[in-house]
CSV table of C-alpha atoms in Angstrom, one decimal:
chain,number,residue,atom,x,y,z
A,1,ALA,CA,15.5,-6.4,-7.0
A,2,GLN,CA,11.9,-7.4,-7.3
A,3,THR,CA,9.6,-5.9,-9.8
A,4,VAL,CA,5.8,-6.1,-10.2
A,5,THR,CA,4.0,-5.5,-13.5
A,6,GLN,CA,0.3,-4.8,-14.1
A,7,SER,CA,-0.2,-4.6,-17.8
A,8,GLN,CA,-3.8,-3.4,-17.8
A,9,PRO,CA,-3.9,0.4,-16.9
A,10,GLU,CA,-7.7,0.4,-17.1
A,11,MET,CA,-10.6,-2.1,-17.3
A,12,SER,CA,-14.3,-1.7,-17.4
A,13,VAL,CA,-17.1,-4.3,-17.0
A,14,GLN,CA,-20.8,-4.4,-16.4
A,15,GLU,CA,-22.2,-5.1,-13.0
A,16,ALA,CA,-22.5,-8.8,-12.1
A,17,GLU,CA,-19.9,-9.8,-14.6
A,18,THR,CA,-16.6,-11.5,-13.8
A,19,VAL,CA,-13.4,-9.7,-14.3
A,20,THR,CA,-9.7,-10.8,-14.1
A,21,LEU,CA,-6.9,-8.4,-13.3
A,22,SER,CA,-3.4,-9.5,-14.4
A,23,CYS,CA,-0.1,-9.3,-12.4
A,24,THR,CA,3.3,-10.6,-13.1
A,25,TYR,CA,6.4,-10.3,-10.9
A,26,ASP,CA,10.1,-11.0,-11.0
A,27,THR,CA,12.1,-12.3,-8.1
A,28,SER,CA,14.8,-14.7,-7.3
A,29,GLU,CA,13.3,-15.4,-3.8
A,30,ASN,CA,11.6,-18.7,-3.1
A,31,ASN,CA,9.6,-17.6,-0.1
A,32,TYR,CA,7.4,-14.5,-0.3
A,33,TYR,CA,4.0,-13.0,-0.1
A,34,LEU,CA,1.7,-11.5,-2.8
A,35,PHE,CA,-1.1,-9.1,-2.2
A,36,TRP,CA,-3.9,-7.4,-3.9
A,37,TYR,CA,-4.9,-4.0,-2.5
A,38,LYS,CA,-7.9,-1.9,-3.5
A,39,GLN,CA,-7.9,1.9,-3.5
A,40,PRO,CA,-11.4,3.3,-4.0
A,41,PRO,CA,-12.0,7.0,-4.6
A,42,SER,CA,-11.6,7.7,-0.9
A,43,ARG,CA,-7.9,6.7,-1.4
A,44,GLN,CA,-8.0,4.3,1.6
A,45,MET,CA,-5.8,1.3,0.7
A,46,ILE,CA,-7.7,-1.9,1.6
A,47,LEU,CA,-6.3,-5.4,1.6
A,48,VAL,CA,-8.3,-7.6,-0.7
A,49,ILE,CA,-6.4,-10.8,-0.6
A,50,ARG,CA,-3.1,-12.3,0.4
A,51,GLN,CA,-1.2,-15.3,-0.9
A,52,GLU,CA,1.8,-17.1,0.7
A,53,ALA,CA,4.2,-18.4,-2.0
A,54,TYR,CA,4.8,-21.7,-0.2
A,55,LYS,CA,1.1,-22.5,-0.3
A,56,GLN,CA,0.0,-24.2,-3.5
A,57,GLN,CA,-3.7,-23.6,-2.9
A,58,ASN,CA,-5.0,-20.4,-4.3
A,59,ALA,CA,-6.4,-17.9,-1.8
A,60,THR,CA,-10.1,-16.9,-1.9
A,61,GLU,CA,-12.0,-14.2,0.0
A,62,ASN,CA,-15.7,-14.4,-0.8
A,63,ARG,CA,-16.1,-13.0,-4.4
A,64,PHE,CA,-12.3,-12.5,-4.8
A,65,SER,CA,-9.9,-15.3,-5.8
A,66,VAL,CA,-6.5,-15.5,-7.2
A,67,ASN,CA,-4.7,-17.7,-9.7
A,68,PHE,CA,-1.2,-18.1,-8.4
A,69,GLN,CA,1.2,-19.6,-10.8
A,70,LYS,CA,4.6,-19.7,-9.1
A,71,ALA,CA,6.6,-21.0,-11.9
A,72,ALA,CA,5.2,-18.5,-14.3
A,73,LYS,CA,5.4,-15.7,-11.7
A,74,SER,CA,1.9,-14.8,-12.3
A,75,PHE,CA,-0.7,-13.7,-9.7
A,76,SER,CA,-4.1,-12.7,-11.2
A,77,LEU,CA,-7.1,-11.5,-9.3
A,78,LYS,CA,-10.6,-12.7,-10.3
A,79,ILE,CA,-13.6,-10.7,-9.1
A,80,SER,CA,-16.9,-12.6,-9.5
A,81,ASP,CA,-20.4,-11.1,-9.6
A,82,SER,CA,-18.8,-7.6,-9.7
A,83,GLN,CA,-20.5,-4.8,-7.8
A,84,LEU,CA,-20.5,-1.1,-8.2
A,85,GLY,CA,-18.5,-0.8,-5.0
A,86,ASP,CA,-15.7,-2.7,-6.6
A,87,THR,CA,-14.9,0.3,-8.7
A,88,ALA,CA,-11.3,1.3,-7.6
A,89,MET,CA,-7.7,1.2,-8.4
A,90,TYR,CA,-6.2,-2.3,-7.7
A,91,PHE,CA,-2.6,-2.7,-6.9
A,92,CYS,CA,-0.7,-6.0,-6.9
A,93,ALA,CA,2.2,-6.1,-4.5
A,94,PHE,CA,5.1,-8.4,-3.5
A,95,MET,CA,6.8,-8.7,-0.2
A,96,LYS,CA,9.8,-10.9,0.7
A,97,HIS,CA,9.4,-13.3,3.6
A,98,GLY,CA,11.1,-12.6,6.9
A,99,GLY,CA,11.5,-9.4,9.0
A,100,ALA,CA,10.0,-6.0,8.2
A,101,GLN,CA,10.1,-6.2,4.5
A,102,LYS,CA,9.0,-3.5,2.0
A,103,LEU,CA,6.1,-3.9,-0.3
A,104,VAL,CA,6.9,-3.6,-4.0
A,105,PHE,CA,3.8,-2.3,-5.9
A,106,GLY,CA,2.7,-2.6,-9.5
A,107,GLN,CA,1.5,0.4,-11.4
A,108,GLY,CA,-2.1,-0.3,-10.7
A,109,THR,CA,-5.2,-1.1,-12.7
A,110,ARG,CA,-8.2,1.2,-12.7
A,111,LEU,CA,-11.3,-0.9,-12.6
A,112,THR,CA,-14.7,0.6,-13.4
A,113,ILE,CA,-17.9,-1.4,-12.8
A,114,ASN,CA,-20.8,0.0,-14.9
A,115,PRO,CA,-24.4,-0.3,-13.8
B,1,GLY,CA,-8.9,-5.6,13.8
B,2,ALA,CA,-5.8,-4.1,12.2
B,3,VAL,CA,-7.0,-0.6,12.1
B,4,VAL,CA,-4.6,2.3,11.3
B,5,SER,CA,-5.5,5.9,11.7
B,6,GLN,CA,-3.8,9.0,10.3
B,7,HIS,CA,-4.2,12.6,11.4
B,8,PRO,CA,-4.8,15.1,10.0
B,9,SER,CA,-6.7,13.9,6.9
B,10,ARG,CA,-5.9,17.1,5.1
B,11,VAL,CA,-3.8,20.1,5.8
B,12,ILE,CA,-3.2,23.4,4.0
B,13,CYS,CA,-0.1,25.3,5.0
B,14,LYS,CA,2.0,28.2,3.9
B,15,SER,CA,5.3,27.7,2.3
B,16,GLY,CA,8.2,27.5,4.8
B,17,THR,CA,6.1,26.1,7.7
B,18,SER,CA,6.5,22.6,9.1
B,19,VAL,CA,3.7,20.0,9.1
B,20,LYS,CA,3.4,16.9,11.3
B,21,ILE,CA,1.4,13.9,10.3
B,22,GLU,CA,0.6,11.1,12.9
B,23,CYS,CA,0.1,7.5,12.1
B,24,ARG,CA,-1.4,5.2,14.8
B,25,SER,CA,-2.1,1.5,15.0
B,26,LEU,CA,-5.3,1.4,17.0
B,27,ASP,CA,-5.7,-2.3,17.9
B,28,PHE,CA,-2.3,-3.8,17.5
B,29,GLN,CA,1.3,-3.0,18.2
B,30,ALA,CA,3.5,-2.2,15.2
B,31,THR,CA,7.3,-2.2,15.6
B,32,THR,CA,7.5,-1.2,12.0
B,33,MET,CA,5.6,1.4,10.1
B,34,PHE,CA,6.1,2.7,6.6
B,35,TRP,CA,5.6,6.1,5.0
B,36,TYR,CA,4.5,6.5,1.4
B,37,ARG,CA,3.9,9.3,-1.0
B,38,GLN,CA,1.4,9.1,-3.8
B,39,PHE,CA,1.0,11.4,-6.8
B,40,PRO,CA,-2.3,11.5,-8.7
B,41,LYS,CA,-3.0,8.4,-10.8
B,42,GLN,CA,0.3,6.8,-9.7
B,43,SER,CA,1.3,4.0,-7.5
B,44,LEU,CA,2.6,4.4,-4.0
B,45,MET,CA,6.2,5.4,-3.5
B,46,LEU,CA,7.9,4.3,-0.4
B,47,MET,CA,9.7,7.1,1.4
B,48,ALA,CA,11.0,5.4,4.6
B,49,THR,CA,10.7,2.6,7.0
B,50,SER,CA,10.1,3.6,10.6
B,51,ASN,CA,11.3,1.3,13.3
B,52,GLU,CA,10.2,1.7,17.0
B,53,GLY,CA,13.1,2.9,19.1
B,54,SER,CA,15.6,3.4,16.3
B,55,LYS,CA,16.3,5.6,13.3
B,56,ALA,CA,14.2,5.4,10.2
B,57,THR,CA,15.6,3.9,7.0
B,58,TYR,CA,15.1,6.3,4.1
B,59,GLU,CA,14.7,5.3,0.5
B,60,GLN,CA,17.2,6.6,-2.1
B,61,GLY,CA,16.5,10.2,-3.0
B,62,VAL,CA,14.4,11.0,0.1
B,63,GLU,CA,15.9,13.8,2.2
B,64,LYS,CA,16.2,12.8,5.8
B,65,ASP,CA,16.3,16.4,7.0
B,66,LYS,CA,13.3,17.3,5.0
B,67,PHE,CA,11.1,14.4,6.1
B,68,LEU,CA,11.7,13.7,9.8
B,69,ILE,CA,10.3,10.5,11.1
B,70,ASN,CA,9.9,9.6,14.8
B,71,HIS,CA,8.6,6.2,16.0
B,72,ALA,CA,8.5,6.7,19.7
B,73,SER,CA,6.1,4.0,20.7
B,74,LEU,CA,4.7,0.7,19.4
B,75,THR,CA,1.5,2.4,18.2
B,76,LEU,CA,2.7,5.8,16.9
B,77,SER,CA,4.9,7.1,14.1
B,78,THR,CA,5.1,10.7,13.0
B,79,LEU,CA,6.2,12.3,9.8
B,80,THR,CA,7.2,15.9,9.9
B,81,VAL,CA,7.6,17.8,6.6
B,82,THR,CA,10.0,20.6,7.5
B,83,SER,CA,10.0,23.9,5.7
B,84,ALA,CA,7.4,22.7,3.3
B,85,HIS,CA,7.3,24.0,-0.3
B,86,PRO,CA,4.6,23.7,-3.0
B,87,GLU,CA,6.4,20.7,-4.5
B,88,ASP,CA,5.9,18.8,-1.3
B,89,SER,CA,2.1,18.9,-1.9
B,90,SER,CA,1.0,15.3,-2.2
B,91,PHE,CA,-0.9,12.5,-0.6
B,92,TYR,CA,1.0,10.9,2.2
B,93,ILE,CA,0.0,7.4,3.4
B,94,CYS,CA,1.3,5.4,6.3
B,95,SER,CA,1.1,1.7,6.9
B,96,ALA,CA,1.8,-0.6,9.9
B,97,LEU,CA,3.1,-4.1,9.8
B,98,GLY,CA,1.0,-6.6,11.6
B,99,ASP,CA,3.3,-8.8,13.6
B,100,ARG,CA,1.6,-12.1,13.1
B,101,GLU,CA,0.6,-11.9,9.5
B,102,GLU,CA,3.4,-10.1,7.9
B,103,THR,CA,0.8,-7.9,6.2
B,104,GLN,CA,0.8,-4.1,5.9
B,105,TYR,CA,-2.4,-2.3,7.0
B,106,PHE,CA,-2.8,1.2,5.7
B,107,GLY,CA,-4.0,4.5,7.2
B,108,PRO,CA,-6.5,6.6,5.3
B,109,GLY,CA,-3.9,9.1,4.1
B,110,THR,CA,-3.2,12.8,4.5
B,111,ARG,CA,-3.6,15.3,1.7
B,112,LEU,CA,-1.0,18.1,2.1
B,113,LEU,CA,-1.3,21.3,0.1
B,114,VAL,CA,1.4,23.8,0.5
B,115,LEU,CA,0.6,27.3,-0.8
């Protein structure tokens, strides 16, 4: 079975700073997907970024980028030039490749951006 | 693209009544949808996988007769909480699997309060 671990329950940074959220996972699969989802106070789950395990290049989406270390089973999220609207719960998630697979979520990291 | 709606957004009902929650993929077809439950300050807990035209697959510990799932079309899945009790009060979230990207897109959630 796959597991996802987010070791930082809460983080807080000042606006415009850069912050990195940690995520590690455990799997025996070779082909899979990794995701970061954001859940702001509205509780709407929003896809932030997606990484395919077979791609060595780290995914980026504007201010959001990941550091994907497949051998270490690590998938951290870096938020550059943080904004107040980035305040949210962030969930790291794993999904096996192929068919309608389930998402396995981490426990979440509550990120607060202070003005 | 990849918009998922949920209705209602919140519902209050009396103990013993049944409540139906709808999940729709608005701009794509979804052969697979998922239903989650989320308690305050916790991660998402998968309840069941809903497949169009076939029976849902329930996670261990989730009562099939309590949480009825129907996926009658490629854009609609419904979750019915039968004979609801106060312990069923929670935040219920659905997601739909995008065919091309193998990514789950989430609805805005339904807050259920059973009195």
